[in-house]
């Protein structure tokens, strides 16, 4: 077919209907027409149904009085607040559980993933069993297990389980001492920020000096001293402004302290356990993916095992690890929507309640979709920046 | 010339010597794998302590102290809670699982009609197992029976209403029956749909490509529960007044569309890994687009992404448990519904029921992942570098 006519850009002598370009345009036209017709049909139906059910469309309903209570709320909220505020409360709760879950899952995942490559047979097997169990059961089941199987059959508040540091565990959740900051405590966060900034500068200077002269500087210990020491110094200087409000047992309930509700606890534990199994596999694949020659070459250069791990293996493994890790973080954030099953008021749960009360199905689902899409995009944007810093610098 | 032949050839083999002491046997294994260094020894001690702490408790709970038979909650409750067990007793309540086993498998499917799902299950196993074993011949016929004939037979058997079979509402379905039928149909729909979407995403037609990208990225960006909400709340609004959709069907659409978007990305990965020469080679042979895809590209691309496809299947199988949130009773939903009934409510019931459900889910998912590893090894033609 690729004859010389084609090169001279004359119309091909083949039949008109066999021209791929014409066909392409035709197919796309068909798709557009079909899409337009079905969208028009759906919109008509939606309008019909909404008028029949007497539901006004638009987002005006967000200003209405919510009229329902939310058990966990990071910002001020009563049943007199607006629907919009209820959704914001849910959004904040989603963020809280997602961030807490991501941190814990990463921690467990890295430990288990490295454990699966341990030379120690027992540790290897324990980690494998952990991964194979949690990878193969639904996250929702893990949530229910923590909620109905473990936390709700704990003793009543009267016979709470005493834990170290004045904390308690009972069927109403986990109680621990609440920190009460006194006068002058503002000095401590300021000191912390100053410490971090100074540590960063020290690290930069040390790197420049090493590049120029080859001399090394104990960056790690200096940073620890700065970041931990400065706030500690500020704490002493401002006259020990920290005290604790311990939970106390009264007849029927615990008073004081900080209460973590079982709904949050079970969601957080389940998401962490479940996602950690996947992160462990990713970490393992990342470390296995760094070829043995790299370790051997580093050894031949005279690096110690610790330095080999820190300077040669980990930077290369991170390159393999970060992209799938990002998608696990996204999965965890999306799985946090399972909160609705146990009544933790996250975005899906509050938006679902609003949707049921007002009947604004289209707007409610739209809000959910847009917020989760935005969360996904923000997470991937952050991880892309991290990835770009880690990526192989090639010529 | 040579008078004395100096060469010497051994005529009989020397007996193999035993390996030197210290590199073989139990002692060496322990030295190498458990106490190679101080750190290792500490880890081993921690590990042994962990196992010694957890394992006896688990075995005690699940087997030794477990209550295997019973008809109501008194069998699994302590005397203080109004039951027959001694105070401080803690054991699995398998009696609950035992008593509700039929519910867990079939939901509220009428008892006298339960031979129908059982028959479908037997047919499925009979057709599926030979397809999975590579040595069994007649794969083509087998596949046709499984993917074209069985769905029709299964539909007639399960739903009924013809051939004198009484009609069974899908709202009566439940338990493992719902979980398995959702996942089977979901798998059968999402794989072809995912392949089409992946091809659409790599198409040269801009409008088709944009539509596919929008669909895939939107669905992948939102949680399945939102998709299910969409399917259960918004689909009825999309249809003319009076037309109603079966709830089961709505969930099925939601789950399939969701899995298709993930499948599309997996397949796209495979398509991208096929060298350009393969496409061009097919073009130069004069193959059309569909011939090129079906005969040349897809067989290679799909083979590359078998692990990804199976992972998506496993993910979907697990995700079917989410339909319990939109008040359908799959395996997890039925278990949850049953342990909240008052005549079985004890401290152990929820735990036992959930562990049973977890075991069933685990069995299916673990089996799938092992089979995929086996297939991967078998299809590995050694082209990997």
XYZ file of C-alpha atoms in Angstrom:
780
model
C 0.000 0.000 0.000
C 2.825 2.364 0.835
C 3.333 3.242 -2.771
C 4.892 6.337 -4.187
C 1.579 8.091 -4.536
C 1.411 8.261 -0.768
C 4.815 9.892 -0.629
C 3.690 12.494 -3.113
C 0.638 13.092 -0.931
C -1.800 12.386 -3.685
C -5.091 10.824 -2.650
C -4.583 7.093 -2.313
C -6.136 5.052 -5.046
C -7.651 2.679 -2.502
C -11.293 2.906 -1.783
C -12.447 5.922 0.178
C -13.877 3.795 2.973
C -10.554 2.028 3.478
C -8.648 5.225 4.293
C -7.665 4.960 7.984
C -7.973 8.712 8.476
C -11.496 8.842 7.118
C -12.390 5.829 9.212
C -10.912 7.465 12.301
C -12.945 10.593 11.810
C -16.061 8.535 11.146
C -15.652 6.415 14.288
C -15.011 9.464 16.428
C -18.043 11.192 15.005
C -20.112 8.116 15.913
C -18.689 8.153 19.446
C -19.417 11.860 19.881
C -22.975 11.501 18.629
C -23.656 8.475 20.848
C -22.168 10.249 23.849
C -24.130 13.443 23.213
C -27.387 11.518 22.818
C -26.887 9.482 25.998
C -25.797 12.534 28.015
C -28.844 14.427 26.773
C -31.060 11.458 27.651
C -29.534 11.153 31.138
C -29.784 14.897 31.814
C -33.414 14.884 30.721
C -34.161 11.945 32.987
C -32.366 13.530 35.929
C -34.279 16.780 35.470
C -37.561 14.875 35.200
C -36.828 12.795 38.280
C -35.720 15.783 40.322
C -38.806 17.833 39.488
C -40.970 14.818 40.248
C -39.278 14.439 43.655
C -39.357 18.232 44.260
C -35.608 18.504 44.758
C -33.980 21.796 43.834
C -30.615 21.333 42.196
C -27.581 23.454 42.999
C -25.329 23.820 45.988
C -27.580 26.128 48.011
C -28.406 23.269 50.380
C -24.907 23.507 51.870
C -26.026 26.581 53.830
C -28.921 24.727 55.455
C -28.950 23.598 59.100
C -27.415 20.132 59.373
C -29.393 18.884 62.362
C -27.269 15.823 63.034
C -24.422 15.321 65.479
C -20.909 14.231 64.663
C -19.071 12.284 67.350
C -15.503 13.157 66.344
C -14.851 16.694 65.291
C -11.591 18.579 65.084
C -13.325 21.942 64.597
C -16.270 23.430 66.439
C -19.444 21.731 65.260
C -22.963 21.386 66.639
C -26.131 20.113 65.059
C -26.984 23.781 64.364
C -24.017 24.133 62.018
C -24.483 24.076 58.277
C -24.305 21.077 55.948
C -21.199 22.613 54.430
C -19.460 22.636 57.805
C -20.459 19.002 58.392
C -18.747 18.038 55.155
C -15.658 20.017 56.142
C -15.576 18.164 59.490
C -15.700 14.893 57.583
C -12.949 16.042 55.245
C -10.666 16.913 58.180
C -11.348 13.523 59.767
C -10.417 11.795 56.499
C -7.133 13.709 56.422
C -6.372 12.862 60.064
C -6.925 9.144 59.670
C -5.129 9.044 56.308
C -2.020 10.822 57.582
C -1.861 8.782 60.798
C -2.385 5.579 58.815
C 0.257 6.449 56.218
C 2.891 7.143 58.883
C 2.197 3.923 60.798
C 1.839 1.758 57.696
C 5.153 3.029 56.338
C 6.862 2.263 59.628
C 5.463 -1.277 59.950
C 5.892 -1.887 56.222
C 9.575 -0.992 56.199
C 10.287 -3.101 59.285
C 8.433 -6.130 57.887
C 9.853 -5.675 54.386
C 13.418 -5.600 55.661
C 12.562 -8.477 57.995
C 11.549 -10.594 55.015
C 15.122 -10.312 53.725
C 16.728 -10.973 57.086
C 19.330 -13.720 57.304
C 17.472 -14.912 60.377
C 15.129 -17.732 59.382
C 12.625 -17.146 62.186
C 12.261 -13.418 61.556
C 11.913 -14.088 57.819
C 9.091 -16.569 58.418
C 7.240 -14.337 60.887
C 7.319 -11.455 58.418
C 6.181 -13.707 55.538
C 3.231 -14.958 57.576
C 2.252 -11.373 58.399
C 2.355 -10.321 54.749
C 0.512 -13.375 53.425
C -2.270 -13.022 55.997
C -3.008 -9.332 55.578
C -2.537 -9.181 51.817
C -5.227 -11.759 51.229
C -8.159 -10.555 53.313
C -10.402 -7.580 52.591
C -9.597 -4.351 54.458
C -13.223 -4.006 55.475
C -12.994 -7.339 57.261
C -9.899 -6.180 59.122
C -11.773 -3.053 60.193
C -14.706 -5.095 61.471
C -12.327 -7.460 63.228
C -10.737 -4.638 65.196
C -14.076 -2.963 65.830
C -16.468 -5.846 66.624
C -13.964 -8.578 67.402
C -11.453 -6.783 69.583
C -12.345 -3.274 70.729
C -16.053 -3.628 71.460
C -15.546 -6.698 73.679
C -13.033 -4.932 75.903
C -14.105 -4.429 79.527
C -16.554 -1.693 80.489
C -15.106 1.617 81.744
C -15.417 0.436 85.353
C -12.841 -2.334 84.805
C -10.610 -0.479 82.359
C -7.288 -2.052 81.486
C -4.439 -0.011 82.977
C -1.615 0.719 80.604
C 1.726 2.425 81.275
C 1.972 6.241 81.485
C -1.437 6.614 83.081
C -3.392 5.524 80.022
C -6.442 3.270 79.971
C -8.112 0.988 77.486
C -11.789 0.065 77.592
C -14.690 -0.457 75.232
C -15.164 3.307 74.875
C -11.689 3.706 73.470
C -8.145 4.519 74.456
C -7.486 7.221 77.060
C -4.133 8.874 77.583
C -2.925 11.954 79.499
C -3.590 15.228 77.765
C -0.676 17.651 77.699
C -1.513 21.017 79.238
C 0.813 23.767 78.124
C 1.422 26.585 80.623
C 2.749 30.149 80.234
C 5.829 30.601 78.114
C 5.421 27.295 76.352
C 5.424 29.083 72.988
C 9.203 29.092 73.361
C 9.377 25.330 72.768
C 7.969 25.118 69.207
C 10.012 28.175 68.312
C 13.118 26.427 69.605
C 12.180 23.329 67.632
C 11.872 25.303 64.397
C 15.174 27.085 65.079
C 16.775 23.704 65.788
C 15.548 22.200 62.525
C 16.710 25.233 60.565
C 20.147 25.124 62.181
C 20.446 21.384 61.561
C 19.662 21.984 57.900
C 22.349 24.668 57.694
C 24.886 22.443 59.426
C 24.114 19.635 56.986
C 24.624 21.986 54.055
C 27.881 23.376 55.397
C 29.163 19.887 56.156
C 28.360 18.737 52.643
C 30.110 21.729 51.098
C 33.129 21.189 53.313
C 33.238 17.510 52.414
C 33.025 18.340 48.718
C 35.854 20.885 49.054
C 38.234 19.222 51.502
C 37.044 15.653 51.922
C 36.736 16.065 55.683
C 33.608 14.619 57.230
C 31.523 16.133 59.965
C 29.224 14.175 62.336
C 26.033 15.646 60.862
C 23.654 13.125 62.372
C 24.596 13.584 66.012
C 24.833 17.380 65.645
C 21.333 17.432 64.159
C 19.953 15.274 66.940
C 21.560 17.544 69.524
C 20.111 20.639 67.851
C 16.604 19.314 67.217
C 16.160 17.619 70.595
C 18.444 19.798 72.700
C 17.142 23.249 71.824
C 13.462 22.561 72.671
C 14.624 20.829 75.851
C 16.690 23.884 76.770
C 13.708 26.121 76.058
C 11.558 23.900 78.256
C 13.978 24.243 81.172
C 14.492 27.986 80.635
C 10.777 28.777 80.520
C 10.338 27.034 83.852
C 8.868 23.582 83.028
C 5.521 24.836 81.655
C 4.189 21.380 80.768
C 1.758 19.452 82.950
C -0.534 16.511 82.225
C -4.241 16.033 82.696
C -4.470 12.354 83.616
C -7.648 10.352 82.919
C -9.285 9.437 86.216
C -11.712 6.667 86.952
C -15.080 7.689 88.254
C -18.055 5.426 88.877
C -19.224 4.864 85.339
C -16.754 6.499 83.059
C -13.297 7.947 82.793
C -12.968 11.702 83.120
C -10.197 13.897 81.853
C -7.357 12.911 79.593
C -7.578 12.528 75.868
C -9.970 9.955 74.456
C -9.419 8.142 71.166
C -12.731 6.623 70.114
C -12.858 2.931 69.088
C -14.147 3.904 65.630
C -11.025 5.889 64.882
C -8.800 3.348 66.564
C -10.108 0.372 64.603
C -10.049 2.216 61.277
C -6.526 3.454 61.918
C -5.204 0.079 63.078
C -6.873 -1.821 60.230
C -5.671 0.541 57.507
C -2.151 0.514 58.932
C -1.953 -3.293 59.237
C -3.469 -3.868 55.814
C -1.422 -1.326 53.861
C 1.769 -2.265 55.735
C 1.631 -5.741 54.149
C 1.680 -4.178 50.674
C 4.383 -1.668 51.589
C 6.500 -4.532 52.950
C 6.353 -6.261 49.562
C 7.282 -3.028 47.795
C 10.245 -2.445 50.103
C 11.422 -6.011 49.617
C 11.194 -5.716 45.837
C 13.111 -2.436 46.018
C 15.983 -3.878 48.011
C 16.135 -7.060 45.911
C 16.115 -4.851 42.803
C 19.481 -3.310 43.665
C 21.939 -5.630 42.001
C 24.451 -7.486 44.135
C 27.328 -5.993 42.167
C 26.549 -2.601 43.686
C 27.000 -3.919 47.207
C 30.154 -5.784 46.229
C 31.638 -2.798 44.426
C 30.936 -0.599 47.427
C 32.592 -3.198 49.624
C 35.582 -3.248 47.293
C 35.887 0.525 47.693
C 36.269 -0.079 51.407
C 32.885 1.153 52.655
C 31.568 -0.377 55.838
C 28.287 -2.369 55.788
C 26.412 0.540 57.418
C 27.735 3.013 54.891
C 27.009 0.630 52.010
C 23.402 0.451 53.096
C 23.074 4.197 53.634
C 25.032 5.494 50.647
C 24.642 2.817 47.976
C 21.723 0.467 48.521
C 19.013 2.683 50.035
C 19.249 5.551 47.504
C 18.900 3.074 44.631
C 16.191 1.049 46.323
C 14.166 4.203 47.015
C 14.044 4.846 43.291
C 12.236 1.551 42.799
C 10.143 1.921 45.928
C 8.672 5.405 45.627
C 6.281 5.101 42.640
C 4.417 2.018 43.985
C 4.593 3.478 47.487
C 2.714 6.506 46.185
C -0.087 4.360 44.886
C -0.291 2.549 48.241
C -0.641 5.920 49.993
C -3.431 6.767 47.569
C -5.070 3.399 48.250
C -4.929 3.997 51.978
C -6.525 7.412 51.583
C -9.271 5.921 49.446
C -9.751 2.964 51.793
C -10.291 5.411 54.655
C -13.750 5.836 53.122
C -14.580 2.426 54.637
C -15.010 4.421 57.853
C -18.683 4.622 56.956
C -19.070 0.929 57.817
C -18.275 1.472 61.481
C -19.617 4.984 61.814
C -16.440 7.025 61.957
C -17.515 10.387 60.514
C -15.149 10.757 57.590
C -15.942 12.550 54.335
C -17.930 9.694 52.806
C -19.951 9.179 55.979
C -20.869 12.845 56.526
C -21.480 13.490 52.840
C -23.584 10.328 52.762
C -25.682 11.547 55.694
C -26.109 14.939 54.065
C -27.069 13.204 50.831
C -29.689 11.104 52.565
C -31.161 14.025 54.507
C -31.391 16.463 51.623
C -31.860 14.057 48.729
C -29.207 15.982 46.783
C -27.715 12.812 45.355
C -26.032 14.373 42.338
C -24.351 17.161 44.284
C -23.376 14.875 47.178
C -21.686 12.271 45.008
C -20.078 15.067 42.996
C -18.573 16.614 46.143
C -17.192 13.239 47.228
C -15.698 12.557 43.811
C -14.097 15.987 43.485
C -12.595 15.908 46.978
C -11.120 12.427 46.582
C -9.791 13.276 43.134
C -8.181 16.410 44.557
C -6.661 14.424 47.432
C -5.260 11.890 44.956
C -3.796 14.622 42.806
C -2.192 16.403 45.781
C -0.673 13.164 47.111
C 0.727 12.219 43.731
C 2.071 15.733 43.240
C 3.946 15.575 46.556
C 5.285 12.109 45.810
C 6.318 13.188 42.307
C 8.472 15.927 43.847
C 10.061 13.366 46.173
C 10.529 11.013 43.240
C 12.163 13.699 41.110
C 14.702 14.341 43.883
C 15.446 10.624 44.126
C 15.504 9.884 40.414
C 18.660 8.841 38.661
C 20.529 11.848 37.338
C 21.461 10.840 33.824
C 23.343 12.640 31.181
C 58.117 -46.726 21.534
C 56.539 -46.308 24.840
C 57.321 -49.285 26.902
C 55.760 -48.341 30.147
C 52.369 -46.829 29.949
C 52.440 -44.328 32.764
C 48.825 -43.243 32.409
C 46.467 -44.424 35.065
C 42.721 -44.462 34.755
C 40.571 -45.035 37.750
C 38.216 -47.897 37.041
C 35.925 -47.559 39.988
C 34.391 -44.509 41.637
C 35.593 -43.374 45.022
C 32.852 -43.398 47.608
C 31.521 -39.943 48.407
C 32.854 -38.555 51.677
C 30.434 -37.123 54.178
C 30.398 -33.319 54.313
C 32.771 -31.906 56.925
C 31.221 -31.567 60.346
C 29.887 -28.071 60.916
C 28.579 -27.267 57.421
C 25.679 -29.665 57.331
C 23.064 -31.013 59.652
C 20.818 -29.369 62.157
C 23.555 -27.680 64.160
C 25.020 -25.964 61.122
C 21.588 -24.889 59.943
C 20.858 -23.333 63.318
C 24.255 -21.622 63.386
C 23.733 -20.188 59.919
C 20.062 -19.240 60.137
C 19.396 -18.416 63.760
C 22.561 -17.452 65.655
C 24.979 -16.165 63.023
C 25.912 -13.103 65.076
C 25.032 -11.404 68.348
C 22.377 -9.275 66.698
C 20.960 -12.348 65.031
C 20.770 -14.195 68.325
C 18.910 -11.304 69.936
C 16.477 -11.234 67.002
C 15.948 -14.978 67.331
C 15.231 -14.646 71.045
C 12.759 -11.833 70.367
C 11.148 -13.905 67.615
C 10.874 -17.005 69.783
C 9.393 -14.919 72.595
C 6.857 -13.435 70.165
C 5.844 -16.822 68.807
C 5.738 -18.339 72.291
C 3.497 -15.499 73.425
C 1.035 -15.582 70.520
C 0.895 -19.137 69.180
C -0.245 -21.031 72.331
C -2.946 -18.427 72.923
C -4.185 -18.709 69.364
C -4.209 -22.519 69.438
C -5.894 -22.502 72.819
C -8.544 -20.100 71.619
C -9.177 -21.642 68.216
C -9.019 -25.355 69.068
C -8.657 -26.385 72.695
C -11.112 -24.005 74.325
C -13.356 -23.691 71.299
C -17.050 -24.532 71.462
C -17.834 -26.584 68.353
C -21.539 -27.276 68.593
C -24.497 -25.442 70.015
C -27.807 -23.907 69.133
C -27.736 -20.458 70.701
C -25.638 -17.944 72.603
C -25.625 -19.824 75.914
C -23.113 -22.288 74.513
C -20.591 -19.507 73.927
C -21.263 -17.306 76.933
C -19.765 -17.604 80.406
C -21.919 -18.273 83.479
C -21.707 -14.581 84.379
C -23.089 -13.680 80.938
C -25.894 -16.206 81.270
C -24.261 -19.108 79.474
C -22.771 -22.498 80.299
C -19.035 -21.777 80.046
C -16.969 -21.224 83.214
C -16.140 -17.622 84.064
C -12.991 -16.334 82.410
C -13.468 -18.731 79.487
C -12.168 -17.508 76.170
C -12.486 -19.724 73.138
C -13.721 -19.625 69.589
C -17.453 -19.961 69.076
C -17.397 -22.289 66.079
C -20.885 -23.334 67.126
C -22.062 -20.028 65.684
C -20.344 -20.694 62.371
C -21.686 -24.235 62.417
C -25.271 -23.167 63.075
C -25.240 -20.392 60.492
C -23.161 -22.159 57.848
C -26.057 -22.371 55.386
C -26.688 -18.652 55.789
C -23.018 -17.854 55.265
C -23.020 -19.819 52.025
C -26.389 -18.939 50.480
C -27.900 -16.082 52.475
C -31.703 -16.265 52.534
C -31.869 -18.394 49.394
C -34.853 -20.730 50.008
C -33.657 -23.922 51.673
C -35.522 -26.287 49.335
C -33.947 -24.489 46.328
C -30.371 -24.565 47.582
C -29.484 -27.464 45.286
C -29.450 -24.886 42.482
C -26.468 -22.805 43.672
C -24.756 -26.049 44.691
C -25.257 -27.419 41.179
C -23.888 -24.197 39.684
C -20.869 -24.419 41.980
C -20.236 -28.035 40.948
C -20.561 -27.139 37.248
C -18.172 -24.249 37.689
C -15.580 -26.389 39.416
C -15.959 -29.159 36.819
C -15.375 -26.676 33.995
C -12.798 -24.487 35.695
C -10.384 -27.089 37.014
C -9.564 -28.718 33.615
C -9.060 -25.230 32.175
C -6.517 -24.453 34.865
C -4.504 -27.646 34.411
C -2.307 -27.161 31.338
C -2.089 -30.850 30.378
C -5.823 -31.408 29.936
C -6.756 -31.188 26.222
C -9.665 -29.421 24.467
C -9.077 -26.002 25.985
C -11.142 -24.236 23.320
C -14.309 -26.250 23.915
C -13.761 -25.989 27.644
C -13.449 -22.208 27.490
C -16.590 -21.900 25.355
C -18.527 -24.011 27.833
C -17.218 -22.018 30.801
C -17.542 -18.496 29.421
C -20.556 -18.769 27.122
C -22.709 -21.715 28.158
C -22.200 -21.725 31.903
C -23.265 -18.077 32.491
C -26.586 -18.783 30.742
C -27.142 -22.042 32.631
C -26.111 -20.407 35.903
C -28.436 -17.473 35.312
C -31.386 -19.768 34.584
C -30.605 -21.972 37.570
C -29.998 -19.184 40.070
C -32.736 -16.766 39.065
C -35.263 -19.345 37.908
C -38.722 -18.485 36.634
C -38.507 -20.828 33.631
C -38.657 -24.597 33.147
C -40.756 -24.943 36.275
C -38.043 -23.535 38.487
C -39.498 -21.112 41.030
C -38.245 -17.546 40.712
C -35.754 -16.476 43.402
C -35.363 -12.735 43.977
C -31.769 -11.506 44.039
C -32.592 -9.773 47.329
C -32.757 -13.265 48.842
C -29.257 -14.120 47.651
C -26.479 -13.815 50.135
C -23.263 -15.079 51.600
C -20.534 -16.675 49.556
C -23.021 -17.042 46.676
C -23.157 -13.258 46.253
C -19.422 -12.819 46.773
C -18.563 -15.434 44.156
C -21.169 -14.454 41.568
C -20.219 -10.777 41.890
C -16.564 -11.597 41.411
C -17.067 -14.070 38.566
C -19.200 -11.662 36.574
C -16.946 -8.782 37.581
C -13.887 -10.630 36.308
C -15.611 -11.674 33.088
C -16.746 -8.102 32.390
C -13.768 -6.131 33.623
C -11.072 -7.976 31.673
C -12.489 -7.366 28.171
C -13.630 -3.874 29.144
C -10.218 -3.104 30.588
C -8.504 -4.315 27.418
C -10.777 -2.117 25.300
C -10.133 0.890 27.541
C -6.379 0.319 27.400
C -6.523 0.120 23.607
C -8.638 3.256 23.582
C -6.116 5.046 25.731
C -3.344 4.218 23.282
C -5.493 4.971 20.256
C -4.521 7.666 17.768
C -8.061 9.036 17.704
C -7.951 12.054 20.052
C -11.581 11.993 21.155
C -11.599 8.284 21.971
C -8.309 8.672 23.794
C -9.503 11.633 25.868
C -12.697 9.844 26.868
C -10.774 6.767 27.973
C -8.247 8.817 29.940
C -11.006 10.761 31.704
C -12.867 7.591 32.610
C -9.799 5.685 33.831
C -8.307 8.500 35.862
C -11.604 9.523 37.445
C -12.475 6.017 38.542
C -8.973 5.341 39.812
C -8.998 8.565 41.782
C -12.117 7.851 43.825
C -12.839 5.115 46.365
C -14.965 2.127 45.369
C -17.537 3.070 47.977
C -18.148 6.335 46.116
C -18.596 4.384 42.905
C -21.072 2.104 44.672
C -22.909 5.141 46.037
C -22.978 6.447 42.506
C -24.381 3.155 41.256
C -26.974 2.831 43.991
C -28.074 6.474 44.362
C -27.496 8.077 40.989
C -28.219 5.322 38.469
C -31.943 5.343 39.377
C -31.976 9.101 38.726
C -30.464 8.569 35.286
C -33.297 6.334 34.138
C -36.801 7.350 33.140
C -39.343 7.334 35.931
C -40.721 3.875 36.651
C -37.764 1.929 35.307
C -36.026 0.235 38.205
C -32.801 -1.610 38.320
C -32.081 -4.664 40.355
C -29.885 -3.754 43.329
C -27.613 -6.701 42.605
C -27.182 -5.518 39.036
C -26.356 -2.010 40.213
C -23.616 -3.308 42.504
C -22.369 -5.477 39.669
C -22.090 -2.479 37.341
C -20.254 -0.487 40.001
C -17.746 -3.219 40.808
C -17.118 -4.083 37.136
C -16.554 -0.493 36.031
C -14.228 0.065 38.967
C -12.163 -3.033 38.243
C -12.110 -2.245 34.503
C -10.322 1.059 35.118
C -7.583 -0.666 37.112
C -7.401 -3.481 34.567
C -6.955 -0.918 31.793
C -3.847 0.484 33.459
C -2.383 -2.983 33.937
C -2.992 -3.901 30.284
C -1.601 -0.557 29.143
C 1.614 -1.418 30.974
C 1.801 -4.617 28.925
C 1.043 -2.819 25.667
C 3.804 -0.311 26.326
C 6.307 -3.063 26.968
C 5.825 -4.571 23.489
C 8.596 -3.307 21.190
C 7.550 -1.084 18.325
C 8.933 -3.605 15.870
C 6.095 -5.981 16.693
C 3.481 -3.387 15.715
C 5.392 -2.502 12.577
C 5.967 -6.126 11.723
C 2.243 -6.782 11.940
C 1.543 -3.716 9.796
C 4.024 -4.854 7.170
C 2.289 -8.219 6.970
C -0.833 -6.320 5.968
C -2.789 -7.106 9.118
C -5.596 -4.764 10.042
C -5.861 -3.081 13.434
C -7.941 -5.796 15.072
C -5.941 -8.625 13.514
C -2.746 -6.973 14.683
C -4.063 -6.579 18.210
C -5.662 -9.991 18.565
C -2.989 -12.064 16.831
C 0.273 -10.270 17.575
C 0.167 -7.684 20.328
C -2.339 -8.899 22.920
C -0.982 -12.443 23.350
C 2.422 -10.994 24.179
C 1.157 -8.060 26.225
C -1.273 -10.082 28.341
C 1.378 -12.691 29.052
C 3.646 -9.970 30.395
C 1.039 -8.628 32.792
C -0.451 -11.850 34.177
C 0.685 -10.987 37.715
C -0.915 -7.559 37.428
C -4.158 -8.999 36.071
C -4.385 -11.562 38.849
C -3.612 -8.875 41.422
C -6.504 -6.860 40.045
C -8.726 -9.944 40.274
C -7.666 -10.477 43.884
C -8.284 -6.818 44.638
C -11.723 -7.064 43.079
C -12.553 -10.232 44.976
C -11.696 -8.448 48.192
C -13.568 -5.332 47.106
C -16.825 -7.224 46.653
C -17.007 -7.185 50.462
C -17.807 -3.470 50.190
C -21.287 -4.165 48.901
C -22.198 -4.931 52.511
C -22.079 -1.155 53.052
C -24.838 -0.541 50.527
C -26.909 -3.112 52.467
C -26.325 -6.189 50.365
C -25.438 -9.388 52.111
C -22.283 -10.860 50.737
C -20.218 -13.212 52.908
C -18.984 -10.410 55.155
C -22.407 -8.755 55.263
C -24.138 -11.987 56.294
C -21.578 -12.705 59.002
C -21.944 -9.174 60.318
C -25.735 -9.363 60.239
C -25.756 -12.670 62.089
C -23.404 -11.804 64.907
C -25.475 -8.773 65.804
C -28.605 -10.889 66.387
C -29.453 -11.112 70.075
C -29.699 -14.908 70.223
C -26.047 -15.251 69.273
C -24.541 -12.091 70.801
C -21.556 -13.035 72.962
C -18.067 -11.663 73.368
C -16.691 -14.433 71.122
C -19.275 -14.559 68.333
C -18.116 -11.600 66.264
C -14.505 -12.677 66.451
C -15.244 -16.265 65.424
C -17.542 -15.321 62.548
C -15.096 -12.757 61.191
C -12.172 -15.153 61.410
C -14.187 -17.741 59.492
C -14.994 -15.160 56.800
C -11.361 -14.040 56.731
C -10.282 -17.651 56.248
C -12.639 -18.104 53.270
C -11.468 -14.867 51.642
C -7.873 -15.757 52.360
C -8.234 -19.204 50.797
C -9.511 -17.794 47.508
C -7.024 -14.926 47.298
C -4.032 -17.036 48.299
C -5.045 -19.703 45.786
C -5.310 -17.139 43.019
C -1.928 -15.615 43.777
C -0.236 -19.028 43.902
C -1.812 -20.069 40.608
C -0.647 -16.844 38.989
C 2.917 -17.513 40.153
C 2.721 -20.991 38.651
C 1.395 -19.683 35.320
C 4.047 -17.019 35.235
C 6.764 -19.636 35.568
C 5.150 -21.860 32.965
C 4.710 -19.123 30.362
C 8.160 -17.695 30.938
C 9.742 -18.266 27.539
C 13.079 -16.998 28.705
C 12.948 -13.687 26.869
C 13.379 -11.755 30.069
C 16.693 -10.035 30.341
